[in-house]
CSV table of C-alpha atoms in Angstrom, one decimal:
chain,number,residue,atom,x,y,z
N,1,UNK,CA,92.4,77.3,51.5
N,2,UNK,CA,94.4,74.5,53.2
N,3,UNK,CA,97.4,76.8,53.4
N,4,UNK,CA,95.3,79.5,55.0
N,5,UNK,CA,94.0,77.0,57.5
N,6,UNK,CA,97.5,75.8,58.3
N,7,UNK,CA,98.6,79.4,58.8
N,8,UNK,CA,95.7,80.2,61.1
N,9,UNK,CA,96.5,77.1,63.2
N,10,UNK,CA,100.2,78.1,63.2
N,11,UNK,CA,99.6,81.5,64.8
N,12,UNK,CA,96.5,82.7,66.7
N,13,UNK,CA,96.5,86.4,67.6
N,14,UNK,CA,94.5,85.5,70.7
N,15,UNK,CA,97.8,84.6,72.3
N,16,UNK,CA,99.0,88.1,71.7
N,17,UNK,CA,95.9,89.5,73.3
N,18,UNK,CA,96.3,87.2,76.3
N,19,UNK,CA,99.9,88.4,76.6
N,20,UNK,CA,98.8,92.0,76.5
N,21,UNK,CA,96.2,91.3,79.2
N,22,UNK,CA,98.9,89.6,81.3
N,23,UNK,CA,101.2,92.7,80.9
N,24,UNK,CA,98.2,95.0,81.7
N,25,UNK,CA,97.5,93.2,84.9
N,26,UNK,CA,101.2,93.0,85.8
N,27,UNK,CA,101.6,96.8,85.5
N,28,UNK,CA,98.3,98.1,86.6
N,29,UNK,CA,97.5,95.8,89.5
N,30,UNK,CA,101.0,94.9,90.3
N,31,UNK,CA,102.5,98.4,90.6
N,32,UNK,CA,99.4,100.4,91.4
N,33,UNK,CA,97.4,98.1,93.7
N,34,UNK,CA,99.5,95.2,95.1
N,35,UNK,CA,102.2,97.4,96.6
N,36,UNK,CA,99.8,100.0,98.1
N,37,UNK,CA,100.2,98.7,101.6
N,38,UNK,CA,103.9,99.6,101.6
N,39,UNK,CA,103.1,103.3,101.2
N,40,UNK,CA,100.7,103.5,104.2
N,41,UNK,CA,103.4,103.8,107.0
N,42,UNK,CA,105.8,105.8,104.8
N,43,UNK,CA,103.3,108.4,103.8
N,44,UNK,CA,101.5,108.7,107.1
N,45,UNK,CA,104.8,109.0,108.9
N,46,UNK,CA,106.2,111.6,106.5
N,47,UNK,CA,103.2,113.8,106.4
N,48,UNK,CA,101.8,113.1,109.9
N,49,UNK,CA,98.5,111.8,108.7
N,50,UNK,CA,96.4,109.4,110.9
N,51,UNK,CA,96.2,105.9,109.4
N,52,UNK,CA,92.5,105.8,109.6
N,53,UNK,CA,92.1,109.1,107.6
N,54,UNK,CA,94.7,108.0,105.0
N,55,UNK,CA,93.0,104.6,104.6
N,56,UNK,CA,90.0,106.4,103.2
N,57,UNK,CA,92.0,106.4,100.0
N,58,UNK,CA,90.8,102.9,99.5
N,59,UNK,CA,87.2,104.0,100.1
N,60,UNK,CA,87.4,106.7,97.3
N,61,UNK,CA,89.1,104.2,95.0
N,62,UNK,CA,86.6,101.4,95.5
N,63,UNK,CA,83.5,103.5,95.6
N,64,UNK,CA,84.6,104.9,92.2
N,65,UNK,CA,85.2,101.4,90.9
N,66,UNK,CA,81.9,100.2,92.2
N,67,UNK,CA,80.0,103.0,90.2
N,68,UNK,CA,82.1,102.6,87.1
N,69,UNK,CA,81.7,98.8,87.0
N,70,UNK,CA,77.9,99.1,87.2
N,71,UNK,CA,78.0,100.7,83.8
N,72,UNK,CA,80.8,98.5,82.4
N,73,UNK,CA,78.7,96.7,79.9
N,74,UNK,CA,77.3,99.9,78.5
N,75,UNK,CA,80.7,101.5,78.3
N,76,UNK,CA,82.2,98.6,76.4
N,77,UNK,CA,79.3,98.5,74.0
N,78,UNK,CA,79.7,102.3,73.3
N,79,UNK,CA,83.4,102.8,73.2
N,80,UNK,CA,85.0,99.3,72.8
N,81,UNK,CA,87.7,97.7,75.0
N,82,UNK,CA,90.8,99.4,73.5
N,83,UNK,CA,89.6,102.9,74.1
N,84,UNK,CA,88.6,102.1,77.7
N,85,UNK,CA,91.9,100.4,78.4
N,86,UNK,CA,93.9,103.4,77.1
N,87,UNK,CA,91.7,105.8,79.1
N,88,UNK,CA,92.3,103.6,82.1
N,89,UNK,CA,96.1,103.8,81.8
N,90,UNK,CA,95.9,107.6,81.4
N,91,UNK,CA,94.0,107.6,84.7
N,92,UNK,CA,96.6,105.4,86.4
N,93,UNK,CA,99.4,107.6,85.2
N,94,UNK,CA,97.5,110.6,86.6
N,95,UNK,CA,97.1,108.7,89.9
N,96,UNK,CA,100.8,108.1,90.2
N,97,UNK,CA,101.8,111.7,89.3
N,98,UNK,CA,99.3,113.2,91.8
N,99,UNK,CA,100.6,111.0,94.6
N,100,UNK,CA,104.1,112.0,93.8
N,101,UNK,CA,103.4,115.7,94.5
N,102,UNK,CA,100.5,115.4,97.1
N,103,UNK,CA,101.0,117.2,100.4
N,104,UNK,CA,97.5,116.7,102.0
N,105,UNK,CA,95.3,113.7,102.6
N,106,UNK,CA,92.6,115.3,100.3
N,107,UNK,CA,95.0,115.3,97.3
N,108,UNK,CA,95.5,111.6,97.9
N,109,UNK,CA,91.8,111.1,97.9
N,110,UNK,CA,91.6,112.8,94.4
N,111,UNK,CA,94.4,110.5,93.2
N,112,UNK,CA,92.5,107.5,94.4
N,113,UNK,CA,89.5,108.4,92.3
N,114,UNK,CA,91.7,108.2,89.3
N,115,UNK,CA,93.0,104.9,90.5
N,116,UNK,CA,89.5,103.6,90.8
N,117,UNK,CA,88.6,104.6,87.3
N,118,UNK,CA,91.9,103.3,85.9
N,119,UNK,CA,91.7,99.9,87.5
N,120,UNK,CA,88.0,99.5,86.5
N,121,UNK,CA,89.2,99.5,82.8
N,122,UNK,CA,92.5,97.7,83.1
N,123,UNK,CA,91.9,94.8,85.6
N,124,UNK,CA,89.6,91.9,86.4
N,125,UNK,CA,86.4,93.1,84.7
N,126,UNK,CA,88.1,94.1,81.5
N,127,UNK,CA,90.3,91.1,81.3
N,128,UNK,CA,87.3,88.8,81.8
N,129,UNK,CA,85.4,90.5,79.0
N,130,UNK,CA,88.4,90.3,76.6
N,131,UNK,CA,89.0,86.6,77.4
N,132,UNK,CA,85.3,85.9,77.0
N,133,UNK,CA,85.5,87.4,73.5
N,134,UNK,CA,88.7,85.9,72.3
N,135,UNK,CA,88.7,82.4,73.9
N,136,UNK,CA,86.3,79.6,73.5
N,137,UNK,CA,87.5,76.9,75.9
N,138,UNK,CA,89.5,76.5,79.1
N,139,UNK,CA,88.2,79.9,80.2
N,140,UNK,CA,88.9,79.3,83.9
N,141,UNK,CA,92.6,78.3,83.3
N,142,UNK,CA,93.2,81.2,80.9
N,143,UNK,CA,91.5,83.7,83.2
N,144,UNK,CA,93.4,82.5,86.2
N,145,UNK,CA,96.8,82.5,84.4
N,146,UNK,CA,96.2,86.0,83.1
N,147,UNK,CA,95.1,87.4,86.5
N,148,UNK,CA,98.0,85.7,88.1
N,149,UNK,CA,100.1,88.5,86.6
N,150,UNK,CA,98.9,90.6,89.6
N,151,UNK,CA,101.0,88.4,92.0
N,152,UNK,CA,104.0,88.4,89.7
N,153,UNK,CA,103.7,92.2,89.3
N,154,UNK,CA,103.3,92.7,93.0
N,155,UNK,CA,106.5,90.6,93.7
N,156,UNK,CA,108.5,92.6,91.2
N,157,UNK,CA,107.0,95.9,92.5
N,158,UNK,CA,107.9,95.2,96.1
N,159,UNK,CA,111.5,94.4,95.3
N,160,UNK,CA,111.9,97.5,93.1
N,161,UNK,CA,109.9,100.0,95.0
N,162,UNK,CA,110.4,99.1,98.7
N,163,UNK,CA,114.1,100.2,98.7
N,164,UNK,CA,113.1,103.5,97.1
N,165,UNK,CA,110.2,104.1,99.5
N,166,UNK,CA,112.2,103.3,102.6
N,167,UNK,CA,115.5,105.0,101.8
N,168,UNK,CA,117.4,105.8,105.0
N,169,UNK,CA,117.2,109.5,105.8
N,170,UNK,CA,114.7,110.2,103.0
N,171,UNK,CA,111.2,110.2,104.4
N,172,UNK,CA,109.8,111.3,101.0
N,173,UNK,CA,111.2,108.4,99.0
N,174,UNK,CA,107.7,107.3,98.1
N,175,UNK,CA,107.5,110.3,95.7
N,176,UNK,CA,110.4,109.0,93.6
N,177,UNK,CA,108.7,105.6,93.7
N,178,UNK,CA,105.5,107.0,92.2
N,179,UNK,CA,107.4,108.8,89.5
N,180,UNK,CA,109.0,105.5,88.5
N,181,UNK,CA,105.5,103.8,88.5
N,182,UNK,CA,104.2,106.5,86.1
N,183,UNK,CA,107.1,105.8,83.7
N,184,UNK,CA,106.4,102.1,83.7
N,185,UNK,CA,102.7,102.7,83.0
N,186,UNK,CA,103.5,105.0,80.1
N,187,UNK,CA,105.5,102.2,78.4
N,188,UNK,CA,102.7,99.7,79.0
N,189,UNK,CA,100.2,102.2,77.4
N,190,UNK,CA,102.4,102.6,74.3
N,191,UNK,CA,102.6,98.8,73.8
N,192,UNK,CA,98.8,98.5,74.1
N,193,UNK,CA,98.2,101.2,71.6
N,194,UNK,CA,100.5,99.4,69.1
N,195,UNK,CA,99.6,95.8,69.6
N,196,UNK,CA,96.0,95.5,71.0
N,197,UNK,CA,93.3,94.5,68.6
N,198,UNK,CA,89.6,95.1,69.4
N,199,UNK,CA,88.1,92.0,68.0
N,200,UNK,CA,89.1,88.6,66.5
N,201,UNK,CA,88.9,88.4,62.7
N,202,UNK,CA,85.6,86.6,62.9
N,203,UNK,CA,84.1,89.8,64.5
N,204,UNK,CA,84.2,88.4,68.0
N,205,UNK,CA,80.9,86.6,67.8
N,206,UNK,CA,80.3,84.0,70.5
N,207,UNK,CA,80.4,80.6,68.9
N,208,UNK,CA,80.5,78.5,72.0
N,209,UNK,CA,78.6,75.3,71.6
N,210,UNK,CA,76.8,73.3,74.2
N,211,UNK,CA,77.5,69.7,73.3
N,212,UNK,CA,74.4,67.5,73.1
N,213,UNK,CA,75.9,64.6,75.0
N,214,UNK,CA,78.2,66.5,77.4
N,215,UNK,CA,75.9,68.2,79.8
N,216,UNK,CA,78.5,68.8,82.5
N,217,UNK,CA,80.2,71.8,81.2
N,218,UNK,CA,81.9,74.7,83.0
N,219,UNK,CA,80.8,78.3,83.0
N,220,UNK,CA,80.8,79.6,79.5
N,221,UNK,CA,79.7,76.2,78.1
N,222,UNK,CA,76.0,77.0,78.6
N,223,UNK,CA,73.7,79.6,77.1
N,224,UNK,CA,72.7,81.2,80.4
N,225,UNK,CA,69.8,83.1,82.0
N,226,UNK,CA,68.2,86.4,80.9
N,227,UNK,CA,69.2,89.3,83.0
N,228,UNK,CA,65.5,90.2,83.5
N,229,UNK,CA,64.9,86.7,84.9
N,230,UNK,CA,68.0,86.7,87.1
N,231,UNK,CA,67.2,89.9,88.9
N,232,UNK,CA,64.0,88.2,90.3
N,233,UNK,CA,66.1,85.4,91.8
N,234,UNK,CA,66.8,85.9,95.6
N,235,UNK,CA,70.1,84.0,95.4
N,236,UNK,CA,71.5,86.7,93.1
N,237,UNK,CA,71.3,89.2,95.9
N,238,UNK,CA,72.6,86.8,98.5
N,239,UNK,CA,75.5,86.1,96.1
N,240,UNK,CA,76.1,89.9,95.8
N,241,UNK,CA,76.1,90.2,99.6
N,242,UNK,CA,78.6,87.4,99.6
N,243,UNK,CA,80.8,89.3,97.1
N,244,UNK,CA,80.5,92.4,99.3
N,245,UNK,CA,81.5,90.7,102.6
N,246,UNK,CA,84.2,88.7,101.0
N,247,UNK,CA,85.7,91.8,99.4
N,248,UNK,CA,85.5,93.7,102.7
N,249,UNK,CA,87.1,90.8,104.7
N,250,UNK,CA,89.8,89.8,102.4
N,251,UNK,CA,90.7,93.3,101.2
N,252,UNK,CA,90.6,94.4,104.8
N,253,UNK,CA,93.0,91.7,105.9
N,254,UNK,CA,95.2,92.3,102.9
N,255,UNK,CA,95.3,96.0,103.7
N,256,UNK,CA,96.3,95.7,107.3
N,257,UNK,CA,98.6,92.6,107.1
N,258,UNK,CA,101.8,94.5,106.3
N,259,UNK,CA,101.2,97.3,108.8
N,260,UNK,CA,100.4,94.7,111.4
N,261,UNK,CA,103.7,92.9,110.7
N,262,UNK,CA,105.5,96.3,111.1
N,263,UNK,CA,103.6,96.9,114.4
N,264,UNK,CA,104.7,93.7,116.0
N,265,UNK,CA,108.3,94.5,115.3
N,266,UNK,CA,109.2,92.4,112.2
N,267,UNK,CA,112.0,93.9,110.1
N,268,UNK,CA,111.1,96.0,107.1
N,269,UNK,CA,113.4,93.9,104.9
N,270,UNK,CA,111.8,90.7,106.2
N,271,UNK,CA,108.3,92.1,105.6
N,272,UNK,CA,109.2,93.0,102.0
N,273,UNK,CA,110.5,89.4,101.5
N,274,UNK,CA,107.2,87.9,102.9
N,275,UNK,CA,105.2,90.3,100.7
N,276,UNK,CA,107.2,89.2,97.6
N,277,UNK,CA,106.7,85.6,98.5
N,278,UNK,CA,103.0,86.1,99.0
N,279,UNK,CA,102.8,87.8,95.6
N,280,UNK,CA,104.6,85.0,93.9
N,281,UNK,CA,102.3,82.4,95.5
N,282,UNK,CA,99.3,84.6,94.4
N,283,UNK,CA,100.6,84.1,90.9
N,284,UNK,CA,100.4,80.4,91.3
N,285,UNK,CA,97.1,80.4,93.2
N,286,UNK,CA,95.2,82.3,90.5
N,287,UNK,CA,96.4,79.9,87.8
N,288,UNK,CA,95.6,76.8,89.9
N,289,UNK,CA,92.2,78.2,91.0
N,290,UNK,CA,91.3,78.6,87.3
N,291,UNK,CA,92.6,75.1,86.6
N,292,UNK,CA,90.7,73.5,89.5
N,293,UNK,CA,87.6,75.2,88.2
N,294,UNK,CA,88.0,73.7,84.7
N,295,UNK,CA,88.9,70.3,86.2
N,296,UNK,CA,86.8,69.9,89.3
N,297,UNK,CA,84.1,72.6,89.2
N,298,UNK,CA,83.1,75.6,91.2
N,299,UNK,CA,82.3,74.0,94.6
N,300,UNK,CA,85.7,72.4,95.0
N,301,UNK,CA,87.8,75.4,93.9
N,302,UNK,CA,85.6,77.8,95.9
N,303,UNK,CA,85.8,75.8,99.2
N,304,UNK,CA,89.6,75.5,98.9
N,305,UNK,CA,89.8,79.3,98.8
N,306,UNK,CA,87.5,79.5,101.9
N,307,UNK,CA,89.6,77.1,103.9
N,308,UNK,CA,92.7,79.1,103.0
N,309,UNK,CA,91.1,82.3,104.1
N,310,UNK,CA,90.6,81.0,107.6
N,311,UNK,CA,94.1,79.7,107.8
N,312,UNK,CA,95.4,83.1,106.8
N,313,UNK,CA,93.2,84.9,109.4
N,314,UNK,CA,94.3,82.6,112.2
N,315,UNK,CA,97.9,83.1,111.2
N,316,UNK,CA,97.6,86.9,111.5
N,317,UNK,CA,95.9,86.6,114.9
N,318,UNK,CA,98.7,84.6,116.5
N,319,UNK,CA,101.6,86.1,114.6
N,320,UNK,CA,104.6,87.2,116.8
N,321,UNK,CA,108.1,88.6,116.3
N,322,UNK,CA,109.9,85.4,116.9
N,323,UNK,CA,111.6,82.6,114.8
N,324,UNK,CA,108.3,80.6,114.9
N,325,UNK,CA,106.4,83.8,114.0
N,326,UNK,CA,108.6,84.4,111.0
N,327,UNK,CA,107.8,80.9,109.7
N,328,UNK,CA,104.2,81.5,110.4
N,329,UNK,CA,104.3,84.7,108.4
N,330,UNK,CA,105.2,82.7,105.3
N,331,UNK,CA,102.6,80.1,106.0
N,332,UNK,CA,100.0,82.8,106.5
N,333,UNK,CA,101.1,84.5,103.3
N,334,UNK,CA,100.8,81.2,101.4
N,335,UNK,CA,97.3,80.6,102.7
N,336,UNK,CA,96.2,84.1,102.1
N,337,UNK,CA,97.4,84.0,98.5
N,338,UNK,CA,95.0,81.0,97.9
N,339,UNK,CA,92.1,82.9,99.5
N,340,UNK,CA,92.5,86.0,97.4
N,341,UNK,CA,91.2,84.5,94.1
N,342,UNK,CA,87.7,84.7,95.7
N,343,UNK,CA,87.8,88.5,95.0
N,344,UNK,CA,89.5,88.2,91.5
N,345,UNK,CA,89.5,85.0,89.4
N,346,UNK,CA,86.4,83.6,91.0
N,347,UNK,CA,84.2,86.6,90.2
N,348,UNK,CA,83.9,86.1,86.5
N,349,UNK,CA,83.7,82.4,87.0
N,350,UNK,CA,80.8,82.8,89.4
N,351,UNK,CA,79.1,84.9,86.8
N,352,UNK,CA,79.6,82.3,84.2
N,353,UNK,CA,78.7,79.3,86.4
N,354,UNK,CA,75.5,80.9,87.8
N,355,UNK,CA,74.2,82.8,84.8
N,356,UNK,CA,76.0,81.7,81.7
N,357,UNK,CA,76.7,83.6,78.4
N,358,UNK,CA,73.6,85.7,77.6
N,359,UNK,CA,74.3,88.7,79.8
N,360,UNK,CA,77.8,87.9,81.1
N,361,UNK,CA,79.1,91.5,81.0
N,362,UNK,CA,76.2,92.7,83.1
N,363,UNK,CA,76.6,90.0,85.7
N,364,UNK,CA,80.3,90.2,86.1
N,365,UNK,CA,79.9,94.0,86.4
N,366,UNK,CA,77.4,93.5,89.2
N,367,UNK,CA,79.7,91.0,91.0
N,368,UNK,CA,82.8,93.1,90.7
N,369,UNK,CA,80.9,96.2,91.8
N,370,UNK,CA,79.6,94.4,94.9
N,371,UNK,CA,83.1,93.2,95.7
N,372,UNK,CA,84.6,96.7,95.2
N,373,UNK,CA,82.0,98.1,97.6
N,374,UNK,CA,83.3,95.8,100.2
N,375,UNK,CA,86.9,96.8,99.3
N,376,UNK,CA,85.9,100.4,100.0
N,377,UNK,CA,85.1,99.6,103.7
N,378,UNK,CA,87.6,96.8,104.5
N,379,UNK,CA,90.9,98.7,104.9
N,380,UNK,CA,89.4,101.8,106.5
N,381,UNK,CA,87.5,99.7,109.0
N,382,UNK,CA,90.6,97.8,109.9
N,383,UNK,CA,92.6,100.9,110.4
N,384,UNK,CA,90.0,102.7,112.4
N,385,UNK,CA,90.0,99.6,114.7
N,386,UNK,CA,93.7,100.2,115.1
N,387,UNK,CA,93.2,103.9,115.9
N,388,UNK,CA,90.5,103.1,118.4
N,389,UNK,CA,91.8,99.9,120.1
N,390,UNK,CA,95.5,100.2,119.5
N,391,UNK,CA,95.7,97.0,117.5
N,392,UNK,CA,94.1,95.1,114.6
N,393,UNK,CA,92.8,92.1,116.7
N,394,UNK,CA,89.2,93.3,116.9
N,395,UNK,CA,89.2,93.7,113.1
N,396,UNK,CA,90.6,90.2,112.7
N,397,UNK,CA,87.7,88.8,114.8
N,398,UNK,CA,85.0,90.7,112.8
N,399,UNK,CA,86.4,89.7,109.5
N,400,UNK,CA,86.5,86.1,110.6
N,401,UNK,CA,82.7,86.2,111.5
N,402,UNK,CA,82.0,87.6,108.1
N,403,UNK,CA,83.9,84.8,106.3
N,404,UNK,CA,82.0,82.2,108.3
N,405,UNK,CA,78.7,83.6,107.0
N,406,UNK,CA,80.0,83.8,103.5
N,407,UNK,CA,81.3,80.2,103.5
N,408,UNK,CA,78.1,78.7,104.7
N,409,UNK,CA,75.7,80.9,102.6
N,410,UNK,CA,77.6,80.4,99.3
N,411,UNK,CA,77.0,76.6,99.5
N,412,UNK,CA,73.2,77.3,99.3
N,413,UNK,CA,73.5,79.9,96.7
N,414,UNK,CA,75.5,77.6,94.4
N,415,UNK,CA,73.0,74.8,94.9
N,416,UNK,CA,70.0,77.1,94.0
N,417,UNK,CA,71.8,78.4,90.9
N,418,UNK,CA,72.7,74.8,89.8
N,419,UNK,CA,69.0,73.8,90.0
N,420,UNK,CA,67.9,76.7,87.8
N,421,UNK,CA,70.8,75.9,85.4
N,422,UNK,CA,69.7,72.3,85.0
N,423,UNK,CA,66.1,73.4,84.3
N,424,UNK,CA,67.3,75.8,81.6
N,425,UNK,CA,69.7,73.2,80.0
N,426,UNK,CA,66.8,70.6,80.0
N,427,UNK,CA,64.6,73.1,78.2
N,428,UNK,CA,67.3,73.9,75.6
N,429,UNK,CA,67.8,70.2,75.0
N,430,UNK,CA,64.1,69.5,74.6
N,431,UNK,CA,63.8,72.4,72.1
N,432,UNK,CA,66.9,71.3,70.2
N,433,UNK,CA,68.7,74.6,70.8
N,434,UNK,CA,72.3,73.7,71.5
N,435,UNK,CA,74.1,76.8,70.5
N,436,UNK,CA,74.7,79.7,72.9
């Protein structure tokens, strides 16, 4: 028995699962999502498609993801995580192959539907559910470190794909790029089929314990609120509005930042360098955001992200093609990377912090769906502002107003949720129920 215990301590398969999740995010998000902005100018120039019309790709993608994530909990219960992940990668491969042969904007829309389904089952929501099942402590740090693969994958993707997309004299280089992406996704799918395990050996039962003397615990350390009770709380809907506006603003800014840098005359190679730098910092920011949550709590980590979002926004507004502007491009990218966890790492942490363990999959599905609904409008809105006004400045102003509302309202939402949490924990303590 003692030898068995030593062997268990020596190797925990949870680390293999975390590694697979890291690879899944690196390939799916890094190569299919993070580098999407590089394709906008290449595809619209090659096919003569208006930017606003092409930007509806994101709408089809995020509307699809919004709908799929609303049923995430039911789908996981019925099919399990492994089958959904594999189906997700099949959809991502279909997305890349369709884009490689597309000749009209409508075909790109169809591809984006496959992208929306694929990322719903291979990114934030799925990784959160897997980590929630396999890990029992340091949830914020592990979630942040795993989702940080998006930034690393994006940095790698930009350096590999940008020279292929922008080959001199080859306006359709993006097609070769998408074929390469499909091959990378196929390799990732094979590794998942071989190494991914559905449940821990204990059956995946949640054994999280709420310590009797340590009341100040983070996220998954408390039992939580019933879904039926939560849907009667006004702050749930304010929080979902906040997720929507944050998703619209940050995704909108992210979607137009690269085209904006091209428009003001910055060199393609320099923009690729800034994009890679931003992706690398995003890797760091997701890990540190999760660490800050475990160490300092939700309010501190959340407000750091909000401050960085305003720094990033101001940097885009005043950015110019000059030596000072080139420095500012890196500063803005750095700040923007520390704002983006609001739409990724922080979503499952918000769900845990506000509503706990009981119906975690339902709440994270709601929050991700609200965020994706915002994603669906962000980039098209920014690009239609460009088509109408000839620049992105009006879009920057509107996104800034939205983030002001989100920053202020979320302080009250968190306070209201914490009051209910204290009441629930007090009742649990009085009744002697200390297990989640």
